[in-house]
Every structure is written in structure tokens, then in C-alpha cells.
XYZ file of C-alpha atoms in Angstrom:
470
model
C 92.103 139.337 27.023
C 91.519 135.416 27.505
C 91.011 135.090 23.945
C 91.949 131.442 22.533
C 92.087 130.275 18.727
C 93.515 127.280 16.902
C 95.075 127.605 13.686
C 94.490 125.606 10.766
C 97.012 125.028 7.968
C 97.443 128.241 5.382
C 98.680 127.553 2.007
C 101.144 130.095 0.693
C 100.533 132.577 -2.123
C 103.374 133.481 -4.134
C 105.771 136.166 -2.899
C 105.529 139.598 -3.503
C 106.991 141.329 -1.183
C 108.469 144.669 -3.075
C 105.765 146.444 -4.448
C 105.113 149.966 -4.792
C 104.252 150.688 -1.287
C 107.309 148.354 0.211
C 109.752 151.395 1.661
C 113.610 151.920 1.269
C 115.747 152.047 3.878
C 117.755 154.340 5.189
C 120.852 153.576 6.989
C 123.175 155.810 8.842
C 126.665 155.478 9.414
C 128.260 153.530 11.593
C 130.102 157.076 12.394
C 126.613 158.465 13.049
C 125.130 155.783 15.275
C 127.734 154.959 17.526
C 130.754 157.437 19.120
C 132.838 156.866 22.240
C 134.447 159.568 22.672
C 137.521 160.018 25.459
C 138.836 163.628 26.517
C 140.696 163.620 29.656
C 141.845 164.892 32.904
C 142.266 164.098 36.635
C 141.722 166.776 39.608
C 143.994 166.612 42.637
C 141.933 167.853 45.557
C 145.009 169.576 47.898
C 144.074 168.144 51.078
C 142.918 164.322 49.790
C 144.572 163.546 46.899
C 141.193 162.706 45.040
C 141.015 162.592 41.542
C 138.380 162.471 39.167
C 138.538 159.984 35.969
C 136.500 159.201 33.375
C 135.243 157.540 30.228
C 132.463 158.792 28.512
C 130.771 156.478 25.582
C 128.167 158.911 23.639
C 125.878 156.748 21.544
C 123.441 158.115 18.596
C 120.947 154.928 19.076
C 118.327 155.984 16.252
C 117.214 159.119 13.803
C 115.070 160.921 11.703
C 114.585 163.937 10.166
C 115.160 166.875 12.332
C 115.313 164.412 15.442
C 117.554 161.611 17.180
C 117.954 159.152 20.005
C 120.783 159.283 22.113
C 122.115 156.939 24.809
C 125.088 158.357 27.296
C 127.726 155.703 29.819
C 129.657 157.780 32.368
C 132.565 155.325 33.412
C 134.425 156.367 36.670
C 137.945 155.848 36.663
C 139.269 157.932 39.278
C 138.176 157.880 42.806
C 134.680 156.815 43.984
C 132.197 160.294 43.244
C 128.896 161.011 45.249
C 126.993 162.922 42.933
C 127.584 163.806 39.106
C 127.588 166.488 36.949
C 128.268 165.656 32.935
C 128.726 169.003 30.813
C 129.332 168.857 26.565
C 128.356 171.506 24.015
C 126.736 170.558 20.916
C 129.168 171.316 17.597
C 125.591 172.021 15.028
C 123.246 173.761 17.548
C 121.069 170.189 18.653
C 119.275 170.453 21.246
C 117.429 167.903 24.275
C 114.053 168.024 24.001
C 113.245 165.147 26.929
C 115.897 162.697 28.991
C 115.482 160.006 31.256
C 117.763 158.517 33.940
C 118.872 162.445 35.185
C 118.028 165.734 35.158
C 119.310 168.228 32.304
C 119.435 172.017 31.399
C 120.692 173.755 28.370
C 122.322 177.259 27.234
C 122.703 178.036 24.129
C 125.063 175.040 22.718
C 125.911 173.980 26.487
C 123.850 170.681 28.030
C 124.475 170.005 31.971
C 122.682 166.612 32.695
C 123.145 165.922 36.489
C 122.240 162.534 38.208
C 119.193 160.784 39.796
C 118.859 160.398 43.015
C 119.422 156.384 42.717
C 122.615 156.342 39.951
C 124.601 159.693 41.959
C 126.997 157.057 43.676
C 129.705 156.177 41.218
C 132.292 153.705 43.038
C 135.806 153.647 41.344
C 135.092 151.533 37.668
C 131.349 152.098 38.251
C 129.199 153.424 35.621
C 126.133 154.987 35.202
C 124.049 155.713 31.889
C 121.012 157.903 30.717
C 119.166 158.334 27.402
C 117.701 161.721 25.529
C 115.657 162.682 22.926
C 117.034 165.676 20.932
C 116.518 167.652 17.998
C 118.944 168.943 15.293
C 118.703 171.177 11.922
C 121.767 170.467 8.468
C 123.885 168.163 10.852
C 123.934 165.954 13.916
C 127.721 165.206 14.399
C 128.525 163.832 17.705
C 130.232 166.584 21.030
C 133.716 165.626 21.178
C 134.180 166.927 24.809
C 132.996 165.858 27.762
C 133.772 167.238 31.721
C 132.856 165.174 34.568
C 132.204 167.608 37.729
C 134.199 170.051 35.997
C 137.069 167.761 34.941
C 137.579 167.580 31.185
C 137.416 163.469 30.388
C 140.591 161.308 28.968
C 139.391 158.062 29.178
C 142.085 157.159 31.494
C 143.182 157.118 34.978
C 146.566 159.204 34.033
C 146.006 163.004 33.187
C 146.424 163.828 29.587
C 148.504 166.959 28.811
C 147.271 167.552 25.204
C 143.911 167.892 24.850
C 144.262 170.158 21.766
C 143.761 167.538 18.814
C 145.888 169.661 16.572
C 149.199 167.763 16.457
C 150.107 164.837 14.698
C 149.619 162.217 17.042
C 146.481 160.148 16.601
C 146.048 158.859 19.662
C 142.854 160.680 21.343
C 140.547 157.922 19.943
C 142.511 154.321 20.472
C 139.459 152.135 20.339
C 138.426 151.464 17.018
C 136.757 148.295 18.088
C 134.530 145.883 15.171
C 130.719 147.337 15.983
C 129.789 143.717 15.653
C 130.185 143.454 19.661
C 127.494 141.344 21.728
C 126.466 144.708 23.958
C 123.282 145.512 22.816
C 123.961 149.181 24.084
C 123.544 151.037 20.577
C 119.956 150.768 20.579
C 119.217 150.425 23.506
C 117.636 153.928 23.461
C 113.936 154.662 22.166
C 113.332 153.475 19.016
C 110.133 152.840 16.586
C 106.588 154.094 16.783
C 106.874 155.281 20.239
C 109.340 158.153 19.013
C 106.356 159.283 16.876
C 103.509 161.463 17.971
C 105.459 164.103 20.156
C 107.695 160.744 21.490
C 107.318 159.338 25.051
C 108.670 160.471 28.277
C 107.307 158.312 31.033
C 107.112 160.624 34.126
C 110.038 162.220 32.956
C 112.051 164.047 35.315
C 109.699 163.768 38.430
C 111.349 162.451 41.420
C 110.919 159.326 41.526
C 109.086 157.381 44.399
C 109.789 153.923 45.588
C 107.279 150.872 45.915
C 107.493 147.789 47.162
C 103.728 146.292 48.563
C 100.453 146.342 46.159
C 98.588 148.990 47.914
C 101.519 151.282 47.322
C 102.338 150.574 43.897
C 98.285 150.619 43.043
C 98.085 154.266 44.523
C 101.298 155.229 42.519
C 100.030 154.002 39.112
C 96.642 155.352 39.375
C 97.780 159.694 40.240
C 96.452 162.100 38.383
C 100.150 163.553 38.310
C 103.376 163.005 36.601
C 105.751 160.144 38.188
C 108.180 157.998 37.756
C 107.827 154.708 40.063
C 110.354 152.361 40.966
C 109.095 148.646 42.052
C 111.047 147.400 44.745
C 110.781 143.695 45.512
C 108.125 140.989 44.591
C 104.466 142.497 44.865
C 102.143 139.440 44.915
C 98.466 140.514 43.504
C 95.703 139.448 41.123
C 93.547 141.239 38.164
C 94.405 143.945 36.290
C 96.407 146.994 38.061
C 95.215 150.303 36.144
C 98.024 152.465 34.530
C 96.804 156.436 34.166
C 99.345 158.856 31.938
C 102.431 160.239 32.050
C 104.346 157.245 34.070
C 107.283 155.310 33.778
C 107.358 152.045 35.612
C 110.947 150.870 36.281
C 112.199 148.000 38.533
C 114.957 148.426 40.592
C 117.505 145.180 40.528
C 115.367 141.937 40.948
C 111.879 143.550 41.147
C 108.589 141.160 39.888
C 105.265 141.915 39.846
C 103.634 137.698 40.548
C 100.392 137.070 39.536
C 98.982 139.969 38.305
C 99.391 142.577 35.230
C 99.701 145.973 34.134
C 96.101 147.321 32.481
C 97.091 150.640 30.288
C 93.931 151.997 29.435
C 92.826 155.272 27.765
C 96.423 156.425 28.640
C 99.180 158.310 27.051
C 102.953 158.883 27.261
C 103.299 155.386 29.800
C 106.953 154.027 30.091
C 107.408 150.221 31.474
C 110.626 148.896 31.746
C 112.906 146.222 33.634
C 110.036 144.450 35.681
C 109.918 140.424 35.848
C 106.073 139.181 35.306
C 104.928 135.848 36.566
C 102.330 133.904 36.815
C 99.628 136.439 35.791
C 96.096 135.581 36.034
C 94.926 137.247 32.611
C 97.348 139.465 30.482
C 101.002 140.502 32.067
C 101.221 144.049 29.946
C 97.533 145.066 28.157
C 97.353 148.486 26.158
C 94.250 149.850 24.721
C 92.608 152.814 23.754
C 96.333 154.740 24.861
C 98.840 156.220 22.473
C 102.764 156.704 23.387
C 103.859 153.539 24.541
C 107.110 152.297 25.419
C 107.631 148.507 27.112
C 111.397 147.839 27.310
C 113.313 145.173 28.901
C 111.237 142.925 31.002
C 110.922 139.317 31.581
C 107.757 137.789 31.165
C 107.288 134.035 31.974
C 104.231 130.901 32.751
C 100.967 133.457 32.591
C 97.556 132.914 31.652
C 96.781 135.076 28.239
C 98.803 137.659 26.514
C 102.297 138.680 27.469
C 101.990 142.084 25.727
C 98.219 142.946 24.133
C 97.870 146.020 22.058
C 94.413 146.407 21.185
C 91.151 148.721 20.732
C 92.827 151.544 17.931
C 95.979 152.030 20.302
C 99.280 153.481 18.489
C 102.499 154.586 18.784
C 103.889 151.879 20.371
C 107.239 150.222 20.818
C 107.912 146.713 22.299
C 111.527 146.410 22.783
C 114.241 144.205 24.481
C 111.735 141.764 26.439
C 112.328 138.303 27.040
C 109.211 136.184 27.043
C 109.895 132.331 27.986
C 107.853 128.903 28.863
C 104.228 130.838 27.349
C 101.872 129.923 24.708
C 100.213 133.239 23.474
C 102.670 136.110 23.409
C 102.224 139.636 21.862
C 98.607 140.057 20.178
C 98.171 142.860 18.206
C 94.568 143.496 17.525
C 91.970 141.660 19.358
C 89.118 141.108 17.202
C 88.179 140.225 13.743
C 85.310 142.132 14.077
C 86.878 146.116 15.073
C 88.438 147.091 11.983
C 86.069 150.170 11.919
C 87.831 151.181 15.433
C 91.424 150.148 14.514
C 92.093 150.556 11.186
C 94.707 153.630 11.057
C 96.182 152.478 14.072
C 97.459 150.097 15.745
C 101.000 151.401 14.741
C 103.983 149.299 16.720
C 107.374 148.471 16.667
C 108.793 144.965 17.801
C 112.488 145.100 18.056
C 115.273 143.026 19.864
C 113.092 140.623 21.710
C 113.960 137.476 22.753
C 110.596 134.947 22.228
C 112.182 131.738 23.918
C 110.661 128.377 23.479
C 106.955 130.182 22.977
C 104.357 129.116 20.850
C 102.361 131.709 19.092
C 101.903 135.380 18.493
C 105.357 136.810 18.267
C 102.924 139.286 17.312
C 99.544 138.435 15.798
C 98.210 141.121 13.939
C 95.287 142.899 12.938
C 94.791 145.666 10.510
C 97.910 147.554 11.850
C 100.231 149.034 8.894
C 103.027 149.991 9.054
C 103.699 146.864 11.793
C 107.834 146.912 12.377
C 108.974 143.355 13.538
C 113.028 143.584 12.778
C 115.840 142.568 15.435
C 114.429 139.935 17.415
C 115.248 136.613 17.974
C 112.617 133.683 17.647
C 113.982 129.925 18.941
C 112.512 127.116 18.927
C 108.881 128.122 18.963
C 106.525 125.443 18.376
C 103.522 127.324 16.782
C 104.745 130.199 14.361
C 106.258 133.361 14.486
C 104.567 136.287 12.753
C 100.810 136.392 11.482
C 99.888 139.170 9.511
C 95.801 139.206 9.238
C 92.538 141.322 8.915
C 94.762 143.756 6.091
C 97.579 144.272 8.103
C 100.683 145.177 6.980
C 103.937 143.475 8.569
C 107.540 144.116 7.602
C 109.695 141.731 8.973
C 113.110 142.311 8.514
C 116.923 141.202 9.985
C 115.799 138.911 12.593
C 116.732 135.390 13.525
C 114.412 132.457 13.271
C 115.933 128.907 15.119
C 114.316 126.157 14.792
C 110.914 127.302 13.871
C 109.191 125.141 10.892
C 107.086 128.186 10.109
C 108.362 132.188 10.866
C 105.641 134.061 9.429
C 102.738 134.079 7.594
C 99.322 135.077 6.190
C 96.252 134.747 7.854
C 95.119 132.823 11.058
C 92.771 130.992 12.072
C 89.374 132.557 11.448
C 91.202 135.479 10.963
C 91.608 136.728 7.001
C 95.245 137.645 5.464
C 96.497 140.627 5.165
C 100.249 141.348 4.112
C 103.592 140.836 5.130
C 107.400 141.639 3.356
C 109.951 139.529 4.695
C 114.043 140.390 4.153
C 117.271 140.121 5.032
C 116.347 137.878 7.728
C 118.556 134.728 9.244
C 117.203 131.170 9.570
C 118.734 128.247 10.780
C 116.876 124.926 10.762
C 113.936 126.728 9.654
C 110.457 127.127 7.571
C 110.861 129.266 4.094
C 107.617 131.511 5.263
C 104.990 132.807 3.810
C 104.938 136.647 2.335
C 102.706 138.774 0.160
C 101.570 142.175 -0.706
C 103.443 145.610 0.578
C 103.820 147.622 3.682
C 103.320 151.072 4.094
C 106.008 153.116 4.205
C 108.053 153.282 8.105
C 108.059 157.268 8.929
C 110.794 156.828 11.130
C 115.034 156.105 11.159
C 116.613 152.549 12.668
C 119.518 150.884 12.075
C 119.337 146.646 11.739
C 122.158 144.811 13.511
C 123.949 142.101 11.173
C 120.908 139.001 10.805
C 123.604 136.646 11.810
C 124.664 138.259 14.804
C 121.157 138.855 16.312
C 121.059 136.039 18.076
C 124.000 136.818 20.002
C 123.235 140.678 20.727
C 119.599 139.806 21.985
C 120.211 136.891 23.792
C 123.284 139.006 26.008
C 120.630 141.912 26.322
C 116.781 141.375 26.254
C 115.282 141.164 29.522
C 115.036 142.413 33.301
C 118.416 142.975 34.841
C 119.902 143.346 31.310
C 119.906 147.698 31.273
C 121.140 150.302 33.890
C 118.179 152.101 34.867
């Protein structure tokens, strides 16, 4: 924290940016990673004449070998419902292992995930979503029936008679629409390092409790317990506000935390997500010495140091979704030259689908980190660089989109020596050639890159506070 460097001029090695530790991808079908599935059916309730609706859009956002990622949209298109109850069987035996946004139980092949107290409300057309971790053994193919409080799904308004897909009509699944949309919703679940290490939770399914003053929130964030804690409001404060384990910080609509920042320190399993930080008088979001981070879709804007520090042999992390704006030093990864001996083997993070716009530097900076994942993201008009790979880190950085920025990456900084960095399949327009060299260690875990030309779009529509039902 309130660390400053200039950077001198680096020349450029040749590339080399495939050798034997560089990894190979693996992709999985677009049938894999994304499903909506509609089943059907509408209740008439004799005395009211309400009926129940629905839509449900089932997304398989990343995995890996004997796990996944899953993200779930319950659309409402019957009357207005007041408290949810969503009920599919799995068709290979998978099974949740940890789920945010609701509550869930399972029997045998049969999940019930009911609502949180703050998404229960559905008005007619309203939706509400929640994510899960699961686990699966030969097969992972997606449930193809869904209920909504007992009412088998159609994806329509009008009750469907067949629900049997025996005969020879095609029509239960009408919406084959291009996967190149601008919704950033198919990875919008967690993704990266953080899904590493026995994954993170947050304060999983403890109720959650409501903040919205700084003595409140500071009591919250420092229990000795379990919790999930909703920010409510602008909390004014200065310093560092300690973060202990096991929380998830989440900001209802329009919540900002002004002139202060989050300090996660010797911590594990910590969850912060759709906050606005302003203004902050040292670093907005600092990790260090924790393991099992997740920091998703938050807005980060005019502070004093670091948006997002990782630091002091910290790991399993994933930075996801944020939009960081009108800053000069953004995401620092490693804080000294001089604390290899404590970092070295860690340091582990994944960058994916942020939005750095108009910053300067550190988009991240890093230090002896490898594997370091930077893929997805969308860089514009940044006047310093983008990536830095240093101290004998290793950087892939991969399917993102560089706009005007004369130089997206490269090797070394500063004071600081080179390490390594592979660069592919990423999109530039009006921009530098970068500088690469060396290979990565291998990443232990499954993703799927969205189209390089299309990142631009599908960040820009997403990243952020505000951007994510939560």
C-alpha cells in the first residue's frame, strides 16, 4: 500500500511464447456451457384465478474435472409470487456442494433451492437468479425439468399440454439464439483460482444482515462467525476496514463505501461483490496473507493507491467483472521486489472480464505469481500499459481486448526484473504489438474465452456495480 514507481522504457526480447510449459486449452461445448431450458405449466388457484409461469435459463458457467459452476434465472411469467421454491433432478447423479443467492437441499438426484429473504418477491416478468458449485462423476449433462412452487415450467404464460418430448414436434426448445449475445450472464458464475483450494463460499447460506452506517458495517466484517452482509447506502469512513473469514460482502442497489477500503488480512473464504468504492484514502480492496478470494462486480473510481492489491504469499484468488475508471495504479499483484522467499508458490489469481477504463497502470502488475490468468477483459485507452509480468512471474494473457493502448503487456518494470508472459488470441485495435517471452505454468482449472472481438461489447454491458442480480 502507497507504493509509487516510474517505469522506464523495456526493450523487447523475441517471442516465445509456446514452450514446453505453455498449457492447452480445453474448451467445452457451447451445449455444455450454456442451456435454457423451458418445461411448462400454469396452476389455477379455484378461488383467485392465480397462475404460476415461468422461464427457467440453467447456465453451466465454468468446469473441471469432477466439478462445475453453475448459474440459475427464474423468470416469472404468471402472476406476481411471494416466495419461491425451484425443484430439478439431476440426469448423471451431480450434486451441489455450496450455492449462493438461496438456500438448497438435496435427495438423492432431487435439488430444492428456495429463495433469500431479499429476491422471494417475484412481480409478474420479474426475475431472480442464484449460482452453485456442484460436483459430477462420467457426465455433467444439463436437468431438463424444472417446477416452480410445484408447477412444472413451459416458458410461457399459456399451459403446455405435452410435456412428454416423445412426439415429433420440436418445439420444446424454440430459442436457439447466436451465443454471441452482449449478456455477460454465462460466466458470470465463479470462475478461476478462487474455485481452487476447496472453492469459496462467502458466508454462504447465513442469513444475511443489513448495514448501512460505519460502526455497523465495521462490527459485521470483523465476527468471529459466518455472515453474509449487505451494505445499504453510502458509508462515509477513512483507513482500512478489517475483513475476518468466511464473509461475503454484497451491496444492495446503489450501495458505496466513500473514502475508505476493504483490508482482507490473514483471511480465508471472503466474497466481495457489487459495492461502488470512491475516493479511498489508501487501497479500495487489499488482500494479503488470505487464501479463497473472490472480488466480483464492483466499481472502483478517483482513490489514492491500489484498486485491488494482492500481496504477502496470498492465493486462490479471482478478480472478476469490476470496472475501475479515472485511477492511475490499478490491480498490483505482488508488492515487493524483495519477498520472493514469502511469495513464490503463490500468489495464484485470475483476472477475467474487467473493464480497466481510461487507467494508467497495473491492469495487474505482477510478481513471482505463476500460473497468473489475465483473459476476458477489456483495456481502453490506458495511458501507461496494460500487463507487467516481473520478479519470474508467469502471465498468460489471452482473448482480451486492448483499445487504444500503445503498449498491452510486457516484461519487466521499473526496478522490477522480467519474468514471463504468453500472449494469444487476443484483439487490438489502434494498439502496441507487446512484448512476450518464456512459458506459463500450466492453468489447473476449466474456462471458456468469449470471441476476442466481442469482448468489448460483453464487458462493457456487464462489469461493474449494478450490473448482476444479487
Amino acid at each position: 500500500m502507497r507504493r509509487r514507481l516510474s517505469r522506464p522504457a523495456v526493450a523487447a526480447p523475441p517471442w516465445s511464447g509456446t514452450g514446453p510449459g505453455a498449457r492447452r486449452l480445453r474448451f467445452w461445448p457451447a451445449a455444455v456451457v450454456a442451456a435454457v431450458v423451458a418445461l411448462a405449466g400454469a396452476l389455477l388457484v379455484p378461488t383467485a384465478q392465480a397462475a404460476i409461469a415461468c422461464r427457467i435459463t440453467y447456465t453451466v458457467a465454468s468446469q473441471w474435472d469432477g466439478g462445475f459452476g453453475a448459474n440459475v434465472s427464474v423468470n416469472n411469467l404468471g402472476d406476481p409470487v411471494n416466495g419461491w421454491r425451484l425443484t430439478w433432478s439431476f440426469p448423471a447423479g451431480q450434486t451441489v456442494t455450496q450455492l449462493w443467492n438461496g438456500s438448497f437441499t438435496q435427495s438423492g438426484s432431487q435439488v430444492t433451492v428456495t429463495n433469500a429473504d431479499y429476491n422471494g418477491t417475484l412481480a409478474s416478468g420479474a426475475s431472480a437468479s442464484f449460482g452453485f458449485n456442484g460436483a459430477w462423476t462420467g457426465s455433467n449433462p444439463v436437468p431438463t425439468s424444472f417446477a416452480l412452487n410445484g408447477v412444472t415450467c413451459s416458458g410461457s404464460a399459456n399451459p403446455s399440454p405435452s410435456p412428454s418430448p416423445s412426439g415429433p414436434n420440436p418445439s420444446p426448445s424454440p430459442s436457439p439464439s447466436p451465443s454471441p449475445s452482449p449478456s455477460p450472464q454465462p460466466q458470470t458464475g465463479l470462475v478461476g483460482w478462487a474455485t481452487q483450494g476447496g472453492g469459496t463460499t462467502g458466508g454462504g447460506n447465513a442469513s444475511p444482515t443489513t448495514v448501512n452506517s460505519l460502526s455497523a458495517l465495521t462490527s459485521a466484517l470483523s465476527s468471529g462467525s459466518a455472515a453474509v452482509i449487505r451494505v445499504s447506502g453510502t458509508i462515509n469512513c477513512s483507513g482500512m476496514l478489517k475483513v475476518t473469514s468466511n464473509k461475503s460482502v454484497i451491496g444492495n442497489s446503489g450501495a458505496a463505501i466513500v473514502g475508505c477500503g476493504l483490508n482482507v488480512t490473514n483471511a480465508s473464504n471472503v466474497i466481495i461483490r457489487n459495492l461502488t468504492f470512491r475516493n479511498w484514502d489508501d487501497d479500495a480492496i487489499n488482500v494479503q496473507y488470505s487464501t479463497r478470494v473472490w472480488i466480483d462486480h464492483n466499481s472502483l473510481s478517483n482513490g489514492y493507491d491500489g484498486a485491488i492489491d494482492v500481496k504477502r504469499a496470498s492465493d486462490y484468488v479471482t478478480v472478476s467483472w469490476n470496472r475501475v475508471s479515472s485511477h492511475d495504479k490499478t490491480m498490483l499483484l505482488g508488492h515487493s521486489d524483495d519477498n520472493g522467499a514469502e511469495d513464490r508458490g503463490h500468489l495464484r489469481v485470475t483476472y477475467h472480464h474487467n473493464y480497466f477504463d481510461g487507467t494508467n497502470q497495473r491492469h495487474p502488475r505482477v510478481r513471482f505469481g505463476n500460473p497468473v490468468h489475465v483473459f476476458n477483459n477489456y483495456y481502453r485507452n490506458n495511458g501507461g500499459y496494460g500487463v507487467a509480468s516481473t520478479e519470474g512471474a508467469g502471465v498468460l494473457v489471452e482473448c482480451n481486448y486492448f483499445e487504444n493502448v500503445a503498449d498491452p503487456y510486457h516484461l519487466g518494470e521499473a526496478s522490477s526484473g522480467p519474468g514471463t508472459l504468453v500472449a494469444r488470441n487476443n484483439q487490438k485495435v489502434n494498439s502496441g504489438a507487446g512484448q512476450t517471452g518464456g512459458s506459463v505454468a500450466t492453468i489447473p482449472y476449466s474456462y471458456t474465452c468469449d470471441t476476442p472481438s466481442q469482448v468489448n461489447s460483453i464487458v462493457s454491458a456487464g462489469a461493474g456495480a449494478g450490473k448482476i442480480n444479487i
